[in-house]
Structure formats: structure tokens, C-alpha cells
CSV table of C-alpha atoms and ligand atoms in Angstrom, one decimal:
chain,number,residue,atom,x,y,z
A,10,MET,CA,114.2,108.7,40.0
A,11,PRO,CA,111.0,107.2,41.3
A,12,ASP,CA,111.5,105.4,44.6
A,13,PHE,CA,110.2,101.8,44.5
A,14,ARG,CA,110.9,100.9,48.0
A,15,PRO,CA,107.6,99.4,49.6
A,16,ASN,CA,106.1,102.0,51.8
A,17,PRO,CA,105.6,100.2,55.3
A,18,LEU,CA,102.5,102.3,56.1
A,19,SER,CA,100.7,101.1,53.0
A,20,ARG,CA,100.7,97.7,54.8
A,21,ILE,CA,98.7,98.9,57.5
A,22,PRO,CA,94.8,97.8,56.8
A,23,ALA,CA,92.1,100.2,56.7
A,24,VAL,CA,89.6,100.3,59.7
A,25,ASP,CA,86.8,99.5,57.5
A,26,LYS,CA,88.2,96.4,56.1
A,27,ILE,CA,89.0,95.3,59.7
A,28,LEU,CA,85.5,95.9,61.0
A,29,VAL,CA,84.2,94.0,58.1
A,30,ALA,CA,86.6,91.0,58.8
A,31,LEU,CA,85.7,91.1,62.5
A,32,ALA,CA,81.9,91.1,61.7
A,33,LYS,CA,82.2,88.4,59.0
A,34,GLU,CA,84.0,85.9,61.7
A,35,GLY,CA,81.3,86.7,64.3
A,36,GLY,CA,81.6,85.9,68.0
A,37,LEU,CA,82.6,89.2,69.1
A,38,PRO,CA,81.7,90.2,72.8
A,39,PRO,CA,78.4,92.2,72.9
A,40,LEU,CA,79.9,95.6,72.9
A,41,PRO,CA,78.1,98.5,70.9
A,42,GLN,CA,79.6,99.1,67.5
A,43,PRO,CA,81.0,102.8,68.3
A,44,LEU,CA,83.1,101.1,71.1
A,45,VAL,CA,84.4,98.5,68.7
A,46,THR,CA,85.1,100.9,65.9
A,47,ASP,CA,86.8,103.4,68.4
A,48,LEU,CA,89.1,100.6,69.6
A,49,VAL,CA,90.0,99.7,66.0
A,50,ARG,CA,90.7,103.3,65.0
A,51,ARG,CA,93.0,103.8,68.1
A,52,GLU,CA,94.9,100.6,67.6
A,53,ILE,CA,95.5,101.2,63.9
A,54,ALA,CA,96.6,105.0,65.0
A,55,GLU,CA,99.1,103.4,67.2
A,56,MET,CA,100.5,101.0,64.8
A,57,ARG,CA,100.9,103.8,62.4
A,58,GLY,CA,102.8,105.6,65.0
A,59,ARG,CA,105.1,102.7,65.8
A,60,VAL,CA,105.8,102.3,62.1
A,61,MET,CA,106.6,105.8,61.5
A,62,ALA,CA,109.0,105.8,64.6
A,63,GLY,CA,110.8,103.1,62.6
A,64,GLY,CA,109.4,100.2,65.2
A,65,ASP,CA,107.7,97.0,64.6
A,66,GLY,CA,106.8,96.0,61.0
A,67,VAL,CA,103.1,95.1,60.4
A,68,GLY,CA,102.2,91.4,60.4
A,69,GLU,CA,99.7,89.6,58.1
A,70,PHE,CA,95.9,90.9,57.9
A,71,GLU,CA,94.8,87.8,59.7
A,72,GLU,CA,97.2,88.4,62.4
A,73,THR,CA,96.3,91.9,62.8
A,74,VAL,CA,92.5,91.0,62.9
A,75,ALA,CA,93.1,88.2,65.6
A,76,TYR,CA,95.2,90.8,67.5
A,77,LEU,CA,92.5,93.3,67.5
A,78,ARG,CA,89.6,90.7,68.3
A,79,GLY,CA,91.8,90.1,71.6
A,80,ARG,CA,92.0,93.9,72.3
A,81,ILE,CA,88.2,93.9,72.1
A,82,GLU,CA,88.0,91.0,74.4
A,83,VAL,CA,90.2,92.7,76.8
A,84,LEU,CA,87.9,95.8,76.7
A,85,TYR,CA,84.7,93.9,77.2
A,86,ARG,CA,86.0,92.1,80.3
A,87,SER,CA,87.1,95.5,81.9
A,88,ARG,CA,83.7,96.6,82.3
A,89,ILE,CA,82.3,96.5,85.7
A,90,HIS,CA,80.6,93.2,86.2
A,91,PRO,CA,80.3,90.6,89.2
A,92,VAL,CA,83.5,88.6,90.0
A,93,ILE,CA,84.0,85.7,92.6
A,94,ASN,CA,86.0,86.7,95.4
A,95,GLY,CA,88.5,83.8,96.6
A,96,THR,CA,91.1,86.1,98.1
A,97,GLY,CA,90.1,85.7,101.6
A,98,VAL,CA,90.0,89.6,101.8
A,99,CYS,CA,86.6,90.5,102.9
A,100,ILE,CA,86.7,94.3,102.3
A,101,HIS,CA,88.6,94.1,99.0
A,102,THR,CA,88.9,97.7,97.7
A,103,ASN,CA,89.7,96.5,94.2
A,104,LEU,CA,86.8,94.2,94.1
A,105,GLY,CA,84.3,96.9,95.4
A,106,ARG,CA,84.6,96.7,99.1
A,107,SER,CA,81.5,95.5,101.0
A,108,PRO,CA,78.9,93.7,99.0
A,109,LEU,CA,75.4,94.8,99.6
A,110,ALA,CA,72.5,92.9,101.1
A,111,PRO,CA,69.9,91.7,98.7
A,112,ALA,CA,67.2,93.8,100.5
A,113,VAL,CA,69.4,96.8,100.0
A,114,VAL,CA,69.9,96.3,96.4
A,115,GLU,CA,66.2,95.6,95.8
A,116,ALA,CA,65.2,99.0,97.7
A,117,VAL,CA,67.8,100.8,95.3
A,118,SER,CA,66.2,99.2,92.3
A,119,ARG,CA,62.8,100.5,93.4
A,120,VAL,CA,64.0,103.8,94.2
A,121,GLY,CA,66.0,104.3,91.1
A,122,ARG,CA,63.5,102.8,88.7
A,123,PHE,CA,60.7,105.1,89.8
A,124,TYR,CA,60.2,108.7,91.2
A,125,ASN,CA,60.6,108.9,94.8
A,126,ASN,CA,60.4,111.4,97.6
A,127,LEU,CA,64.2,112.4,97.8
A,128,GLU,CA,63.4,116.0,98.6
A,129,PHE,CA,59.8,116.0,98.8
A,130,ASP,CA,57.7,116.6,102.0
A,131,LEU,CA,54.8,114.3,101.6
A,132,GLU,CA,53.0,116.1,104.7
A,133,SER,CA,53.0,119.7,103.3
A,134,GLY,CA,53.4,118.7,99.6
A,135,GLU,CA,56.2,121.0,99.4
A,136,ARG,CA,60.1,120.7,98.7
A,137,GLY,CA,61.6,118.7,101.8
A,138,LYS,CA,64.8,117.7,103.5
A,139,ARG,CA,67.2,115.8,101.4
A,140,GLY,CA,68.3,112.6,103.7
A,141,GLY,CA,66.3,113.6,106.5
A,142,PHE,CA,65.2,110.1,107.7
A,143,LEU,CA,68.7,108.6,107.2
A,144,GLU,CA,70.3,111.1,109.3
A,145,ARG,CA,68.2,110.3,112.2
A,146,CYS,CA,69.0,106.6,111.8
A,147,LEU,CA,72.6,107.4,111.5
A,148,ALA,CA,72.6,109.6,114.7
A,149,LEU,CA,70.8,106.6,116.4
A,150,LEU,CA,73.3,104.3,115.1
A,151,CYS,CA,76.4,106.4,116.2
A,152,GLU,CA,74.6,107.5,119.7
A,153,ALA,CA,75.2,111.0,118.3
A,154,PRO,CA,73.1,114.2,118.7
A,155,ALA,CA,73.3,114.3,114.9
A,156,ALA,CA,74.7,113.0,111.9
A,157,THR,CA,75.0,113.4,108.0
A,158,ILE,CA,76.5,111.7,105.1
A,159,SER,CA,78.7,112.5,102.0
A,160,ASN,CA,80.5,111.0,99.1
A,161,ASN,CA,83.1,109.1,101.1
A,162,CYS,CA,85.1,109.3,104.3
A,163,ALA,CA,87.7,111.4,102.4
A,164,ALA,CA,85.1,113.9,101.5
A,165,ALA,CA,83.5,113.9,105.2
A,166,LEU,CA,87.3,114.8,106.4
A,167,ILE,CA,87.5,117.7,103.7
A,168,LEU,CA,84.0,118.9,104.8
A,169,ILE,CA,85.0,118.9,108.5
A,170,LEU,CA,88.3,120.6,107.7
A,171,LYS,CA,86.5,123.3,105.6
A,172,HIS,CA,84.1,123.9,108.4
A,173,LEU,CA,86.5,123.9,111.4
A,174,ALA,CA,89.9,125.1,110.1
A,175,ASN,CA,89.5,128.2,107.9
A,176,GLY,CA,90.3,131.9,107.8
A,177,GLU,CA,92.3,133.1,110.6
A,178,ARG,CA,92.2,129.8,112.6
A,179,ASN,CA,93.1,127.2,109.9
A,180,GLU,CA,95.7,125.4,111.9
A,181,VAL,CA,94.9,121.7,112.4
A,182,ILE,CA,97.1,119.9,115.3
A,183,ILE,CA,98.1,116.3,114.2
A,184,SER,CA,100.5,113.7,115.6
A,185,ARG,CA,103.2,112.7,113.5
A,186,GLY,CA,102.3,109.1,114.2
A,187,GLU,CA,99.1,109.9,112.3
A,188,LEU,CA,100.2,111.4,109.2
A,189,VAL,CA,99.0,108.4,107.3
A,190,GLU,CA,98.1,107.3,103.9
A,191,ILE,CA,95.0,105.3,103.8
A,192,GLY,CA,95.5,103.9,100.2
A,193,GLY,CA,94.4,105.1,96.8
A,194,GLY,CA,95.8,108.6,97.1
A,195,PHE,CA,94.3,109.5,100.4
A,196,ARG,CA,97.0,111.0,102.5
A,197,VAL,CA,96.2,113.0,105.5
A,198,PRO,CA,98.6,116.0,104.7
A,199,GLU,CA,97.3,116.2,101.0
A,200,ILE,CA,93.7,116.2,102.3
A,201,MET,CA,94.6,119.1,104.5
A,202,ALA,CA,96.2,121.0,101.6
A,203,VAL,CA,93.1,120.4,99.6
A,204,SER,CA,90.9,121.9,102.0
A,205,GLY,CA,93.0,124.8,102.8
A,206,ALA,CA,93.7,123.8,106.4
A,207,LYS,CA,97.3,124.2,107.6
A,208,LEU,CA,99.0,121.1,109.0
A,209,VAL,CA,100.7,121.6,112.3
A,210,GLU,CA,102.7,118.4,113.2
A,211,VAL,CA,103.5,117.5,116.6
A,212,GLY,CA,105.4,114.9,118.4
A,213,ALA,CA,107.2,111.9,116.7
A,214,THR,CA,106.3,109.1,114.7
A,215,ASN,CA,106.3,106.6,117.8
A,216,LYS,CA,105.5,109.0,120.6
A,217,THR,CA,103.3,112.2,121.0
A,218,SER,CA,102.6,113.6,124.5
A,219,LEU,CA,99.7,115.6,125.6
A,220,GLU,CA,102.3,118.5,126.1
A,221,ASP,CA,103.2,118.4,122.2
A,222,TYR,CA,99.6,118.9,121.6
A,223,ARG,CA,99.5,121.9,124.3
A,224,ARG,CA,102.5,123.6,123.0
A,225,ALA,CA,101.3,123.7,119.4
A,226,ILE,CA,98.0,125.4,120.3
A,227,ASN,CA,97.9,129.3,119.3
A,228,PRO,CA,95.1,131.8,118.3
A,229,ARG,CA,95.5,130.4,114.8
A,230,THR,CA,94.5,126.8,115.8
A,231,GLY,CA,91.3,125.7,114.4
A,232,MET,CA,91.0,122.1,115.6
A,233,ILE,CA,92.7,119.1,117.0
A,234,LEU,CA,92.5,116.0,114.7
A,235,LYS,CA,93.1,112.3,115.6
A,236,VAL,CA,93.4,109.9,112.8
A,237,HIS,CA,92.6,106.2,113.5
A,238,ARG,CA,95.5,103.9,112.5
A,239,SER,CA,93.3,101.7,110.8
A,240,ASN,CA,95.6,100.1,108.2
A,241,PHE,CA,98.9,99.7,110.3
A,242,TYR,CA,100.0,99.3,113.6
A,243,ILE,CA,103.0,100.5,115.5
A,244,GLU,CA,104.6,98.5,118.2
A,245,GLY,CA,107.4,98.8,120.7
A,246,PHE,CA,108.5,102.2,122.2
A,247,ILE,CA,105.3,104.1,121.7
A,248,GLY,CA,102.8,106.3,123.5
A,249,GLU,CA,100.1,108.7,122.8
A,250,PRO,CA,97.5,110.8,125.1
A,251,ALA,CA,94.1,109.2,125.6
A,252,THR,CA,91.3,110.5,123.6
A,253,GLU,CA,89.8,111.8,126.8
A,254,GLU,CA,92.9,113.9,127.7
A,255,LEU,CA,92.9,115.5,124.1
A,256,VAL,CA,89.2,116.3,124.6
A,257,ALA,CA,90.1,117.9,127.8
A,258,LEU,CA,92.7,119.8,126.2
A,259,GLY,CA,90.5,121.1,123.5
A,260,GLU,CA,87.7,122.2,126.0
A,261,GLU,CA,90.4,124.0,128.0
A,262,HIS,CA,91.1,126.1,124.9
A,263,GLY,CA,87.7,125.9,123.3
A,264,LEU,CA,89.0,123.8,120.3
A,265,PRO,CA,86.9,121.1,118.7
A,266,VAL,CA,88.6,117.5,118.9
A,267,VAL,CA,87.7,115.5,115.6
A,268,GLU,CA,88.6,111.8,115.0
A,269,ASP,CA,88.9,110.4,111.5
A,270,LEU,CA,88.0,106.8,112.4
A,271,GLY,CA,87.6,105.4,108.8
A,272,SER,CA,87.1,101.8,109.4
A,273,GLY,CA,83.4,102.1,110.4
A,274,ALA,CA,82.6,99.4,112.6
A,275,MET,CA,78.9,99.7,113.8
A,276,VAL,CA,78.9,96.7,116.0
A,277,ALA,CA,81.5,95.1,118.0
A,278,THR,CA,83.9,93.2,115.7
A,279,ASP,CA,85.0,90.9,118.4
A,280,ARG,CA,81.7,89.4,118.8
A,281,LEU,CA,81.4,88.4,115.1
A,282,ALA,CA,84.8,86.8,114.9
A,283,PRO,CA,87.8,85.8,116.7
A,284,ILE,CA,89.3,89.2,115.8
A,285,PRO,CA,90.4,92.5,118.1
A,286,HIS,CA,87.7,94.9,119.0
A,287,GLU,CA,87.4,97.9,116.5
A,288,PRO,CA,86.3,101.0,118.1
A,289,THR,CA,82.9,102.0,116.8
A,290,ALA,CA,81.6,105.6,116.1
A,291,ALA,CA,79.5,105.4,119.3
A,292,GLU,CA,82.4,104.6,121.5
A,293,VAL,CA,84.6,107.3,120.1
A,294,LEU,CA,81.9,109.7,120.6
A,295,LYS,CA,81.5,108.6,124.1
A,296,ARG,CA,85.1,109.5,124.9
A,297,GLY,CA,84.1,113.1,124.2
A,298,VAL,CA,85.2,113.9,120.6
A,299,ASP,CA,83.1,116.6,119.0
A,300,LEU,CA,82.8,114.8,115.7
A,301,VAL,CA,83.7,111.5,114.0
A,302,CYS,CA,83.7,110.3,110.6
A,303,VAL,CA,83.8,106.8,109.1
A,304,SER,CA,83.5,105.0,105.8
A,305,GLY,CA,80.2,103.4,104.7
A,306,ASP,CA,81.6,100.5,102.8
A,307,LYS,CA,84.3,99.3,105.1
A,308,LEU,CA,83.2,97.4,108.2
A,309,CYS,CA,79.8,99.1,108.2
A,310,GLY,CA,79.0,96.8,105.3
A,311,GLY,CA,77.1,99.5,103.2
A,312,PRO,CA,77.6,101.6,100.2
A,313,GLN,CA,80.5,103.9,99.6
A,314,ALA,CA,79.9,107.1,101.8
A,315,GLY,CA,81.3,109.0,104.5
A,316,ILE,CA,79.3,109.4,107.6
A,317,ILE,CA,80.0,112.5,109.9
A,318,ALA,CA,78.4,112.2,113.5
A,319,GLY,CA,78.6,114.2,116.6
A,320,ARG,CA,77.8,117.8,117.9
A,321,ALA,CA,74.4,119.1,116.4
A,322,ASP,CA,75.7,122.5,115.6
A,323,LEU,CA,78.8,121.2,113.9
A,324,VAL,CA,76.9,119.1,111.7
A,325,ALA,CA,74.3,121.7,110.8
A,326,GLY,CA,77.4,124.1,110.0
A,327,ILE,CA,79.1,121.4,107.9
A,328,LYS,CA,75.7,120.8,105.9
A,329,LYS,CA,75.9,124.5,105.0
A,330,GLU,CA,79.3,124.6,103.6
A,331,PRO,CA,79.2,125.0,99.7
A,332,PHE,CA,81.3,122.1,99.4
A,333,PHE,CA,78.8,120.0,101.0
A,334,ARG,CA,76.5,120.4,97.9
A,335,ALA,CA,79.4,119.2,95.7
A,336,LEU,CA,80.3,116.1,97.8
A,337,ARG,CA,76.7,114.8,98.5
A,338,CYS,CA,75.3,111.3,98.0
A,339,ASP,CA,72.9,110.7,95.2
A,340,LYS,CA,69.6,109.0,95.9
A,341,LEU,CA,70.8,105.3,95.2
A,342,ILE,CA,73.5,105.6,97.8
A,343,LEU,CA,71.2,107.4,100.2
A,344,THR,CA,68.6,104.5,99.7
A,345,ALA,CA,71.3,102.0,100.1
A,346,MET,CA,72.6,103.6,103.3
A,347,GLN,CA,69.1,103.9,104.6
A,348,GLU,CA,68.4,100.3,104.3
A,349,THR,CA,71.9,99.3,105.9
A,350,ALA,CA,71.2,101.6,108.7
A,351,LEU,CA,67.8,100.0,109.1
A,352,ALA,CA,69.4,96.6,109.0
A,353,TYR,CA,71.4,97.7,112.1
A,354,LEU,CA,68.6,99.2,113.9
A,355,GLU,CA,66.3,96.3,113.4
A,356,ALA,CA,68.9,94.0,114.7
A,357,ASP,CA,69.4,96.1,117.8
A,358,VAL,CA,66.0,95.5,118.9
A,359,GLY,CA,66.4,91.5,118.7
A,360,GLY,CA,70.1,91.7,119.8
A,361,ALA,CA,70.7,89.5,116.5
A,362,ARG,CA,73.6,90.1,114.0
A,363,PRO,CA,72.4,92.5,111.4
A,364,ASP,CA,71.5,90.8,108.3
A,365,LEU,CA,74.4,92.1,106.1
A,366,PRO,CA,76.7,90.0,103.9
A,367,LEU,CA,79.9,91.4,105.1
A,368,LEU,CA,79.0,90.6,108.7
A,369,ALA,CA,77.7,87.2,107.9
A,370,MET,CA,81.0,86.7,106.0
A,371,LEU,CA,83.1,87.7,109.1
A,372,ALA,CA,81.1,85.5,111.5
A,373,ALA,CA,80.9,82.4,109.3
A,374,SER,CA,82.2,79.5,111.3
A,375,VAL,CA,85.2,77.4,109.5
A,376,GLU,CA,83.8,73.8,110.9
A,377,ASP,CA,80.0,74.6,110.5
A,378,ASP,CA,79.7,76.8,107.5
A,379,LEU,CA,82.8,76.5,105.4
A,380,ARG,CA,84.2,73.0,105.8
A,381,PRO,CA,80.8,71.5,104.5
A,382,ARG,CA,80.8,73.8,101.6
A,383,GLY,CA,84.5,72.8,100.8
A,384,GLU,CA,83.8,69.1,101.1
A,385,ALA,CA,80.7,69.4,98.7
A,386,LEU,CA,83.0,71.3,96.2
A,387,VAL,CA,85.9,68.9,96.3
A,388,ALA,CA,83.4,66.1,95.8
A,389,ARG,CA,81.6,67.9,93.0
A,390,LEU,CA,85.1,68.4,91.4
A,391,GLY,CA,86.2,64.8,91.8
A,392,SER,CA,89.7,63.9,91.0
A,393,SER,CA,91.4,63.9,87.6
A,394,ASP,CA,94.8,63.4,86.0
A,395,THR,CA,94.8,67.2,85.3
A,396,PHE,CA,94.4,68.5,88.7
A,397,ASP,CA,94.4,67.7,92.6
A,398,ALA,CA,91.8,69.6,94.8
A,399,GLY,CA,91.8,69.6,98.6
A,400,LEU,CA,91.0,71.7,101.5
A,401,VAL,CA,93.6,73.8,103.4
A,402,ALA,CA,93.3,76.0,106.7
A,403,THR,CA,94.0,79.4,105.9
A,404,ILE,CA,93.9,83.2,107.3
A,405,ALA,CA,91.4,85.6,105.8
A,406,ARG,CA,91.6,89.3,106.6
A,407,CYS,CA,89.2,92.1,107.0
A,408,GLY,CA,90.9,94.1,104.3
A,409,GLY,CA,89.9,97.5,103.0
A,410,GLY,CA,92.7,99.0,105.1
A,411,THR,CA,91.0,97.9,108.4
A,412,MET,CA,92.3,95.6,111.2
A,413,PRO,CA,95.6,94.8,109.7
A,414,LYS,CA,96.3,92.5,112.4
A,415,ALA,CA,93.2,90.7,112.6
A,416,GLU,CA,93.7,87.1,111.3
A,417,ILE,CA,90.5,85.2,110.7
A,418,PRO,CA,90.8,81.4,110.6
A,419,SER,CA,89.4,80.3,107.3
A,420,LEU,CA,89.4,77.5,104.8
A,421,ALA,CA,90.4,77.3,101.1
A,422,LEU,CA,89.9,75.1,98.2
A,423,GLU,CA,93.6,74.3,97.2
A,424,ILE,CA,94.2,73.3,93.5
A,425,ARG,CA,97.4,71.9,92.1
A,426,PRO,CA,96.9,71.7,88.3
A,427,ALA,CA,99.1,68.9,86.9
A,428,LYS,CA,99.5,70.1,83.3
A,429,MET,CA,99.3,73.9,83.6
A,430,LYS,CA,101.3,76.4,85.6
A,431,VAL,CA,99.5,78.0,88.4
A,432,PRO,CA,99.8,81.6,87.2
A,433,ARG,CA,98.3,80.5,84.0
A,434,LEU,CA,95.5,78.8,85.7
A,435,ALA,CA,95.0,81.8,87.7
A,436,GLY,CA,94.7,83.9,84.5
A,437,ARG,CA,92.3,81.5,82.6
A,438,LEU,CA,90.1,81.8,85.8
A,439,ARG,CA,90.3,85.6,85.8
A,440,ARG,CA,89.1,85.8,82.1
A,441,LEU,CA,86.1,83.8,82.5
A,442,PRO,CA,82.5,85.4,82.1
A,443,LEU,CA,82.0,85.3,85.8
A,444,PRO,CA,85.8,85.9,86.7
A,445,VAL,CA,87.1,83.8,89.4
A,446,ILE,CA,90.0,85.6,91.6
A,447,GLY,CA,92.3,83.7,94.0
A,448,TYR,CA,95.8,83.6,95.0
A,449,VAL,CA,98.8,81.6,94.2
A,450,ASP,CA,100.7,80.0,97.1
A,451,GLY,CA,103.8,78.1,95.7
A,452,ASP,CA,102.6,75.6,93.3
A,453,ALA,CA,99.0,75.8,94.5
A,454,PHE,CA,96.0,77.9,93.6
A,455,ARG,CA,93.8,78.8,96.4
A,456,LEU,CA,90.3,80.0,96.7
A,457,ASP,CA,89.3,81.2,100.2
A,458,LEU,CA,85.7,80.1,100.8
A,459,ARG,CA,85.0,82.7,103.4
A,460,THR,CA,84.8,85.6,100.8
A,461,ILE,CA,82.9,83.3,98.2
A,462,PHE,CA,79.0,83.4,98.6
A,463,PRO,CA,77.4,79.9,99.1
A,464,GLU,CA,75.2,80.7,96.2
A,465,GLN,CA,78.4,81.0,94.0
A,466,ASP,CA,79.8,77.6,94.8
A,467,GLU,CA,78.0,75.8,92.0
A,468,ALA,CA,79.1,78.5,89.4
A,469,LEU,CA,82.6,78.2,91.0
A,470,ALA,CA,82.5,74.4,90.5
A,471,ALA,CA,81.1,74.6,86.8
A,472,ALA,CA,84.1,77.1,86.0
A,473,LEU,CA,86.9,75.0,87.6
A,474,LEU,CA,85.6,72.1,85.7
A,475,ALA,CA,85.4,74.0,82.5
A,476,VAL,CA,88.9,75.4,82.8
A,477,TRP,CA,90.6,72.1,82.8
B,9,PLP,C1,89.5,104.3,104.6
B,9,PLP,C2,89.8,105.6,105.5
B,9,PLP,C3,89.6,106.8,104.9
B,9,PLP,C4,89.0,107.0,103.4
B,9,PLP,O1,87.8,106.4,103.6
B,9,PLP,P1,87.1,106.2,102.1
B,9,PLP,O2,85.5,106.2,102.3
B,9,PLP,O3,87.6,105.4,101.2
B,9,PLP,O4,87.1,107.8,101.5
B,9,PLP,C5,89.9,108.0,105.8
B,9,PLP,N1,90.3,107.7,107.0
B,9,PLP,C6,90.6,106.4,107.7
B,9,PLP,C7,91.2,106.2,109.0
B,9,PLP,C8,90.2,105.4,106.9
B,9,PLP,O5,90.6,104.1,107.2
């Protein structure tokens, strides 16, 4: 007996047919055809899988085409492109951490576009030292005998561990209060494991004494590590030895003391904004530690990188590690960091604030800088029966896992939509060609002006007006 039941798979449209229909309708985002074809193929294969598993039926052809158009738009929006950050989190790891200065980006563009002297000595005409000029700048900035740079601070720590904790002496002593997760998969114990170092935990979460460190020292000890609590704080019954005491203990036993500082402040944060003082690399080195490592794209305000500064012999040794080659920065990052370091060194001479967007953002005054912009925005938006816009005092954050206690007084544009739920408004704004990212507070949507660039105000107003 022939089987006359309709085969549900036969209702799944052919890839070619869908592509023709999509092209005929037009208005697709400007994605290269191979990406579109690949997406349609994957979606159709998934659809087939669902049907074979006895799942969802297949809708009408037009429905399938509309659905796929939506998927193509989602794919297009997922490419890296600029957004407006209205979250009030200055170093937002999900939004690319520190924005770069225009002069930095211009230098990157010139170096990237043409040939350059990355590893070429213009004096001798022979092969030259990669990053030599930058290393000098960084050493000066960190007030260190020597400095170098790697892919990021996690890489910097791996390099330090590889160099100072290996073979017979691979034990690293660290306080239980510092076995932290920095976020995005950076856990100190895991970094240790990756680098082949053996973690020796001492003390308790809240208290570690100098004696705890001393008792853990043995012939297999390679180094003492201090990890700065950059993204959390502990309060109450707490205690730890001063860095100077750890340094003295290290000296007594011929052991290097290293501090993973992370946050990377290069100038006094308390002079920028009404926030606490975050230790700088130079300050930590003054306390006597042998090496310090910091991130380039947190409070330093530069590109993603890890700066290692301190004893010249150790820095030279780290640069000879085979891993150094694998974790080194490319010409674009080296250029971006070079220009960032130059901005600091130039400001140092005049005693001014380095000309970097992150520092300007932290230093912006609510009354002098943010309020006039906010008032102009509210006036530009006008009033309507679809929304209500006003200004509200807020707290902005440093972010990026730095200074969790720092509360920066700020100002936000607060929008109360009358005919739309707030999460829906937030979603519409996220899906604009220039996405606008804010946060929901009860029945209001907020855009913190501190993290929005003044030159984005007009685009922001236009976007808001377009959405309602
Ligand atoms: C952020 C941070 C890191 C990781 O830095 P990346 O540059 O993101 O790799 C390491 N240690 C500390 C203490 C940090 O705050």
C-alpha cells in the first residue's frame, strides 16, 4: 500500500527559493552574500532537525522568509560597531572598556595603513627592537627601572608566573583573601594552573598574617604574589600584612614579591573625581615590590594590554620566555599604547589632566558639564503625550572591575514612555543603527550622561525622537 500521508519535510522550503524571495523583497542589511546564504542554510537545517524530531510544524513560506529576514538583521547587528553607552559605567567590559582618544586612533590608523618601523632600526638599517620606545615610556610612567607589555593583564600574570615559578621552585604563596575571580574567566587559581605554578594558599579569607606567609616558605617557593582586590572589598574583622612587610620577608628569603594590581590607575583617581584613591603602579613599586602588572584598558584609559613594570633583570627575563612571543601585542596595540603613554607624559610636564576620554569622563562636573547638556537634550526632545523626559541625579561607576566602592555623582536623562513598556523601549533603542544602551529603573528608562560623549548628544536626541 502506498503511503499518502504528507511528508512534513517536503514543506520545508529550499534554500535557493528563500534566497530569491529575500533578494526580491530587498532592504536586507548590507551583509556579504556568503554570510546570508550560510545563515539561511543553517536555519533550514535546524528546521529540518526539529521536524524530524517530531517538533514544530513548518509555517507558510512567507512566514519562514519573514523569520529569516529577522535572523539576518540580528546577525548584522551582532557585528562590532559603535554604541552609545548610557549605563553610567565608565569602563564597561561588555562595551569595550576604555574608549580611545581621537589622537590615539589617528596614530593607529596611520601605522596600520602604511608600513612602519615596528622592528626596524632606522639608525643602522637593520632589524630593531620591537616596542623599545614604548617600553621606555611605560617605565617612566610607572617610575620603574624597566617595563614591557603583553596581550592583557591575565597574560602578563601568566608570563610572570612562568618566569618566577617553575621547575623545582614553582610554588607561589598567596593569601586566601586574594584567590579572586576578576570576571570573564580570570580566576587566580586557574591562571596558576595554566602557567604550571603550584598555588600555596595561606591565611583565611578575612585575615592573613605575615607569619602565615613565613610558615609557607620552603625550598620549593618561587615567589610571593599579592593580588589587588580591584573588583570587591571586604570589611569587618580583617587584616593583612603591609606590602612593605611582605617585601621585607621576600628579601629575607631571596624571593621576589609581585603585585597583580589590575586596575591600572596611572594618575591619582581622587584628584580626577570625588572617588577614593586607587594605587598606581608607581606607588606599588615604591613600596618595594619587584614587579607589578596592570591592565591597559581599565583606569589607564588605553587599549587592551598588560603592562609589566619593575626590576630590569626580571623584565628582561620575562621577555626571553618562549610564551612572551605568543602573548605579545601587535603593531596597532603597540601604537595605541604608545600614544596613550605619551598623553600621560605630556600632561606630566604641564601638570594637566592627560587628554584621554576616560579621564575626562571621570572628571566631568555634574553642574558645569552634564547639566547644561541634559537641559539642552530635554529641550530638544520637547514634550509629548507619548513620553516624559527629565533629568535625575544618579551614581555613575568606574566599572571594569575597578573601584567597586567608588560612587561618582552623575546626572541621567530619565524617560517615562506613556504608550510603551520600559523594557520594550530599551529593546527598540538597542536595535537602532547606532544602538543606545541605558538601564531600567522601575517604570523609567535612564541614560547616564557621564558615559555619553557630548558629540553623541545630537544623535541620541534624534534616535529617541525616531523611536516614539
Ligand atoms: C582586571 C584584572 C585582571 C585582568 O586584566 P585583563 O587586562 O582584563 O586581562 C587581572 N588582575 C586584576 C587584579 C584585575 O583587576
